[in-house]
């Protein structure tokens, strides 16, 4: 099966390759059509769905997958959030979300000024390209959970939903 993921970020690509290990997984850069730093569950999910749809249509793949990281607010605190979407050839859309952790005040304050999480994390961790490696989740969990693993969980949720639907409705 041919699967396109709407990102060239290695953590996202590797997450899809691990979950769809027996399939042909290809990455392509597509637009999320949301802000570079999504600020709600709705906006983050919209970005993931847009990426998945672009892949499914543009490359005529059997499955298109979009993964998007963002932040969302609960009771005045900003939390890391992540969403994924899978679109099949029949244009069915499957959605899933993953881990959430609160972000420290200094990161939240930087985000409120319009800076992106990736840029803030590089400065905070004194490393380059944190978003392409352990991610904010890795930094703030002492590498107990890394970004690829977080996205792998979301991709497993997507794959499981899609497989269940295929089993229940093979011709739909």
PDB file of C-alpha atoms in Angstrom:
ATOM      1  CA  UNK A   1       0.000   0.000   0.000  1.00  0.00           C
ATOM      2  CA  UNK A   2       1.238   3.523  -0.753  1.00  0.00           C
ATOM      3  CA  UNK A   3       0.975   6.079   2.035  1.00  0.00           C
ATOM      4  CA  UNK A   4       1.949   9.724   1.880  1.00  0.00           C
ATOM      5  CA  UNK A   5       2.640  11.747   4.988  1.00  0.00           C
ATOM      6  CA  UNK A   6       2.245  15.498   4.680  1.00  0.00           C
ATOM      7  CA  UNK A   7       5.542  16.436   6.283  1.00  0.00           C
ATOM      8  CA  UNK A   8       9.266  16.007   5.879  1.00  0.00           C
ATOM      9  CA  UNK A   9       9.879  16.337   9.632  1.00  0.00           C
ATOM     10  CA  UNK A  10      11.810  13.167  10.537  1.00  0.00           C
ATOM     11  CA  UNK A  11       9.895  12.556  13.776  1.00  0.00           C
ATOM     12  CA  UNK A  12       6.574  12.511  11.931  1.00  0.00           C
ATOM     13  CA  UNK A  13       7.872  10.465   8.988  1.00  0.00           C
ATOM     14  CA  UNK A  14       9.493   7.850  11.237  1.00  0.00           C
ATOM     15  CA  UNK A  15       6.313   7.557  13.305  1.00  0.00           C
ATOM     16  CA  UNK A  16       4.342   6.641  10.178  1.00  0.00           C
ATOM     17  CA  UNK A  17       7.063   4.297   8.904  1.00  0.00           C
ATOM     18  CA  UNK A  18       7.109   2.400  12.211  1.00  0.00           C
ATOM     19  CA  UNK A  19       3.346   1.937  12.329  1.00  0.00           C
ATOM     20  CA  UNK A  20       3.017   1.136   8.606  1.00  0.00           C
ATOM     21  CA  UNK A  21       6.233  -0.908   8.499  1.00  0.00           C
ATOM     22  CA  UNK A  22       5.123  -3.152   5.616  1.00  0.00           C
ATOM     23  CA  UNK A  23       3.924  -0.310   3.392  1.00  0.00           C
ATOM     24  CA  UNK A  24       5.508   2.196   1.033  1.00  0.00           C
ATOM     25  CA  UNK A  25       5.633   5.400   3.116  1.00  0.00           C
ATOM     26  CA  UNK A  26       6.668   8.587   1.311  1.00  0.00           C
ATOM     27  CA  UNK A  27       6.910  12.090   2.696  1.00  0.00           C
ATOM     28  CA  UNK A  28       5.864  15.235   0.898  1.00  0.00           C
ATOM     29  CA  UNK A  29       5.760  18.833   2.077  1.00  0.00           C
ATOM     30  CA  UNK A  30       2.205  20.174   2.003  1.00  0.00           C
ATOM     31  CA  UNK A  31       0.583  23.227   3.538  1.00  0.00           C
ATOM     32  CA  UNK A  32      -1.369  22.892   6.762  1.00  0.00           C
ATOM     33  CA  UNK A  33      -3.387  26.001   5.850  1.00  0.00           C
ATOM     34  CA  UNK A  34      -3.366  27.047   9.506  1.00  0.00           C
ATOM     35  CA  UNK A  35      -1.031  29.292  11.486  1.00  0.00           C
ATOM     36  CA  UNK A  36       2.585  28.177  11.791  1.00  0.00           C
ATOM     37  CA  UNK A  37       1.841  27.882  15.518  1.00  0.00           C
ATOM     38  CA  UNK A  38      -1.665  26.468  15.991  1.00  0.00           C
ATOM     39  CA  UNK A  39      -3.289  27.750  19.199  1.00  0.00           C
ATOM     40  CA  UNK A  40      -6.220  25.391  19.807  1.00  0.00           C
ATOM     41  CA  UNK A  41      -7.300  21.810  19.390  1.00  0.00           C
ATOM     42  CA  UNK A  42      -9.558  22.895  16.538  1.00  0.00           C
ATOM     43  CA  UNK A  43      -6.799  24.679  14.632  1.00  0.00           C
ATOM     44  CA  UNK A  44      -4.280  21.876  15.236  1.00  0.00           C
ATOM     45  CA  UNK A  45      -6.782  19.246  14.064  1.00  0.00           C
ATOM     46  CA  UNK A  46      -7.659  21.361  11.021  1.00  0.00           C
ATOM     47  CA  UNK A  47      -3.968  21.480  10.076  1.00  0.00           C
ATOM     48  CA  UNK A  48      -3.659  17.695  10.356  1.00  0.00           C
ATOM     49  CA  UNK A  49      -6.799  17.095   8.265  1.00  0.00           C
ATOM     50  CA  UNK A  50      -5.660  19.597   5.620  1.00  0.00           C
ATOM     51  CA  UNK A  51      -2.282  17.858   5.337  1.00  0.00           C
ATOM     52  CA  UNK A  52      -3.888  14.417   5.065  1.00  0.00           C
ATOM     53  CA  UNK A  53      -6.371  15.572   2.399  1.00  0.00           C
ATOM     54  CA  UNK A  54      -3.614  17.224   0.361  1.00  0.00           C
ATOM     55  CA  UNK A  55      -1.664  13.949   0.386  1.00  0.00           C
ATOM     56  CA  UNK A  56      -4.650  11.769  -0.453  1.00  0.00           C
ATOM     57  CA  UNK A  57      -5.658  13.949  -3.409  1.00  0.00           C
ATOM     58  CA  UNK A  58      -2.297  15.206  -4.690  1.00  0.00           C
ATOM     59  CA  UNK A  59      -0.467  11.913  -4.849  1.00  0.00           C
ATOM     60  CA  UNK A  60      -3.418   9.584  -5.390  1.00  0.00           C
ATOM     61  CA  UNK A  61      -2.118   7.546  -2.503  1.00  0.00           C
ATOM     62  CA  UNK A  62      -4.132   4.860  -0.850  1.00  0.00           C
ATOM     63  CA  UNK A  63      -3.813   6.761   2.420  1.00  0.00           C
ATOM     64  CA  UNK A  64      -2.850  10.318   3.253  1.00  0.00           C
ATOM     65  CA  UNK A  65      -1.684  11.141   6.762  1.00  0.00           C
ATOM     66  CA  UNK A  66      -1.315  14.534   8.394  1.00  0.00           C
ATOM     67  CA  UNK A  67       0.249  15.134  11.790  1.00  0.00           C
ATOM     68  CA  UNK A  68       0.182  18.513  13.493  1.00  0.00           C
ATOM     69  CA  UNK A  69       1.543  19.791  16.772  1.00  0.00           C
ATOM     70  CA  UNK A  70       0.132  22.793  18.550  1.00  0.00           C
ATOM     71  CA  UNK A  71      -0.842  24.244  21.876  1.00  0.00           C
ATOM     72  CA  UNK A  72      -4.201  24.668  23.561  1.00  0.00           C
ATOM     73  CA  UNK A  73      -5.395  26.467  26.668  1.00  0.00           C
ATOM     74  CA  UNK A  74      -7.079  24.971  29.717  1.00  0.00           C
ATOM     75  CA  UNK A  75      -7.898  27.225  32.660  1.00  0.00           C
ATOM     76  CA  UNK A  76      -5.227  29.753  31.721  1.00  0.00           C
ATOM     77  CA  UNK A  77      -2.434  27.233  31.164  1.00  0.00           C
ATOM     78  CA  UNK A  78      -1.046  26.303  27.750  1.00  0.00           C
ATOM     79  CA  UNK A  79      -0.735  22.599  27.012  1.00  0.00           C
ATOM     80  CA  UNK A  80       1.174  20.862  24.277  1.00  0.00           C
ATOM     81  CA  UNK A  81      -1.276  19.106  21.938  1.00  0.00           C
ATOM     82  CA  UNK A  82      -0.973  16.995  18.819  1.00  0.00           C
ATOM     83  CA  UNK A  83      -3.452  15.735  16.286  1.00  0.00           C
ATOM     84  CA  UNK A  84      -3.389  13.358  13.387  1.00  0.00           C
ATOM     85  CA  UNK A  85      -5.673  12.631  10.478  1.00  0.00           C
ATOM     86  CA  UNK A  86      -5.839   9.804   7.962  1.00  0.00           C
ATOM     87  CA  UNK A  87      -7.752  10.179   4.684  1.00  0.00           C
ATOM     88  CA  UNK A  88      -8.385   7.161   2.470  1.00  0.00           C
ATOM     89  CA  UNK A  89      -9.208   6.934  -1.249  1.00  0.00           C
ATOM     90  CA  UNK A  90     -12.920   7.087  -0.422  1.00  0.00           C
ATOM     91  CA  UNK A  91     -12.302  10.435   1.317  1.00  0.00           C
ATOM     92  CA  UNK A  92     -13.132   9.000   4.745  1.00  0.00           C
ATOM     93  CA  UNK A  93     -11.407  11.052   7.438  1.00  0.00           C
ATOM     94  CA  UNK A  94     -10.134   9.463  10.645  1.00  0.00           C
ATOM     95  CA  UNK A  95      -8.929  11.676  13.508  1.00  0.00           C
ATOM     96  CA  UNK A  96      -6.941  11.089  16.700  1.00  0.00           C
ATOM     97  CA  UNK A  97      -5.142  13.087  19.345  1.00  0.00           C
ATOM     98  CA  UNK A  98      -2.362  12.212  21.735  1.00  0.00           C
ATOM     99  CA  UNK A  99      -0.426  13.256  24.794  1.00  0.00           C
ATOM    100  CA  UNK A 100      -0.906  16.584  26.516  1.00  0.00           C
ATOM    101  CA  UNK A 101       1.327  18.203  29.074  1.00  0.00           C
ATOM    102  CA  UNK A 102       1.368  21.741  30.482  1.00  0.00           C
ATOM    103  CA  UNK A 103       4.074  24.038  29.221  1.00  0.00           C
ATOM    104  CA  UNK A 104       6.222  26.102  31.605  1.00  0.00           C
ATOM    105  CA  UNK A 105       5.304  29.760  32.015  1.00  0.00           C
ATOM    106  CA  UNK A 106       8.389  30.994  30.149  1.00  0.00           C
ATOM    107  CA  UNK A 107       7.415  28.930  27.071  1.00  0.00           C
ATOM    108  CA  UNK A 108       3.766  30.017  27.325  1.00  0.00           C
ATOM    109  CA  UNK A 109       4.810  33.650  27.569  1.00  0.00           C
ATOM    110  CA  UNK A 110       7.000  33.317  24.481  1.00  0.00           C
ATOM    111  CA  UNK A 111       4.141  31.721  22.550  1.00  0.00           C
ATOM    112  CA  UNK A 112       1.820  34.573  23.576  1.00  0.00           C
ATOM    113  CA  UNK A 113       4.237  37.032  21.931  1.00  0.00           C
ATOM    114  CA  UNK A 114       3.883  35.240  18.590  1.00  0.00           C
ATOM    115  CA  UNK A 115       6.983  33.055  18.657  1.00  0.00           C
ATOM    116  CA  UNK A 116       6.752  29.423  17.530  1.00  0.00           C
ATOM    117  CA  UNK A 117       7.221  26.517  19.918  1.00  0.00           C
ATOM    118  CA  UNK A 118      10.116  25.056  17.902  1.00  0.00           C
ATOM    119  CA  UNK A 119      12.092  28.294  18.135  1.00  0.00           C
ATOM    120  CA  UNK A 120      11.373  28.615  21.860  1.00  0.00           C
ATOM    121  CA  UNK A 121      12.358  25.015  22.528  1.00  0.00           C
ATOM    122  CA  UNK A 122      15.691  25.408  20.749  1.00  0.00           C
ATOM    123  CA  UNK A 123      16.507  28.385  22.984  1.00  0.00           C
ATOM    124  CA  UNK A 124      15.165  26.715  26.139  1.00  0.00           C
ATOM    125  CA  UNK A 125      17.063  23.448  25.596  1.00  0.00           C
ATOM    126  CA  UNK A 126      20.118  25.192  24.108  1.00  0.00           C
ATOM    127  CA  UNK A 127      19.944  22.781  21.160  1.00  0.00           C
ATOM    128  CA  UNK A 128      19.211  23.046  17.456  1.00  0.00           C
ATOM    129  CA  UNK A 129      16.135  21.500  15.799  1.00  0.00           C
ATOM    130  CA  UNK A 130      14.449  20.131  18.923  1.00  0.00           C
ATOM    131  CA  UNK A 131      11.243  19.694  16.870  1.00  0.00           C
ATOM    132  CA  UNK A 132      13.077  17.288  14.547  1.00  0.00           C
ATOM    133  CA  UNK A 133      14.393  15.222  17.425  1.00  0.00           C
ATOM    134  CA  UNK A 134      12.938  14.763  20.914  1.00  0.00           C
ATOM    135  CA  UNK A 135      10.475  17.644  20.692  1.00  0.00           C
ATOM    136  CA  UNK A 136       9.018  19.631  23.562  1.00  0.00           C
ATOM    137  CA  UNK A 137       7.493  16.430  24.916  1.00  0.00           C
ATOM    138  CA  UNK A 138      10.970  14.886  25.140  1.00  0.00           C
ATOM    139  CA  UNK A 139      12.474  17.913  26.853  1.00  0.00           C
ATOM    140  CA  UNK A 140       9.673  18.241  29.404  1.00  0.00           C
ATOM    141  CA  UNK A 141       9.439  14.489  30.160  1.00  0.00           C
ATOM    142  CA  UNK A 142      13.206  14.028  30.526  1.00  0.00           C
ATOM    143  CA  UNK A 143      13.110  11.909  27.308  1.00  0.00           C
ATOM    144  CA  UNK A 144      10.686   9.399  28.823  1.00  0.00           C
ATOM    145  CA  UNK A 145       8.444  10.169  25.833  1.00  0.00           C
ATOM    146  CA  UNK A 146       9.933  11.596  22.642  1.00  0.00           C
ATOM    147  CA  UNK A 147       8.145  13.322  19.784  1.00  0.00           C
ATOM    148  CA  UNK A 148       8.347  10.340  17.422  1.00  0.00           C
ATOM    149  CA  UNK A 149       6.807   8.055  20.041  1.00  0.00           C
ATOM    150  CA  UNK A 150       4.062  10.590  20.753  1.00  0.00           C
ATOM    151  CA  UNK A 151       3.187  10.768  17.052  1.00  0.00           C
ATOM    152  CA  UNK A 152       3.496   6.966  16.694  1.00  0.00           C
ATOM    153  CA  UNK A 153       0.718   6.628  19.260  1.00  0.00           C
ATOM    154  CA  UNK A 154      -1.504   8.972  17.235  1.00  0.00           C
ATOM    155  CA  UNK A 155      -0.717   7.070  14.003  1.00  0.00           C
ATOM    156  CA  UNK A 156      -1.606   3.765  15.714  1.00  0.00           C
ATOM    157  CA  UNK A 157      -4.954   5.255  16.726  1.00  0.00           C
ATOM    158  CA  UNK A 158      -5.561   6.349  13.127  1.00  0.00           C
ATOM    159  CA  UNK A 159      -4.529   3.009  11.644  1.00  0.00           C
ATOM    160  CA  UNK A 160      -6.644   1.084  14.125  1.00  0.00           C
ATOM    161  CA  UNK A 161      -9.759   3.117  13.349  1.00  0.00           C
ATOM    162  CA  UNK A 162      -9.219   2.745   9.611  1.00  0.00           C
ATOM    163  CA  UNK A 163      -8.617  -1.023   9.878  1.00  0.00           C
ATOM    164  CA  UNK A 164     -11.706  -1.435  12.049  1.00  0.00           C
ATOM    165  CA  UNK A 165     -13.791   0.435   9.473  1.00  0.00           C
ATOM    166  CA  UNK A 166     -12.371  -1.712   6.663  1.00  0.00           C
ATOM    167  CA  UNK A 167     -13.313  -4.862   8.567  1.00  0.00           C
ATOM    168  CA  UNK A 168     -16.823  -3.605   9.398  1.00  0.00           C
ATOM    169  CA  UNK A 169     -17.539  -2.019   5.991  1.00  0.00           C
ATOM    170  CA  UNK A 170     -15.170  -3.567   3.427  1.00  0.00           C
ATOM    171  CA  UNK A 171     -16.990  -2.131   0.406  1.00  0.00           C
ATOM    172  CA  UNK A 172     -17.791   1.340   1.765  1.00  0.00           C
TER     173      UNK A 172
END
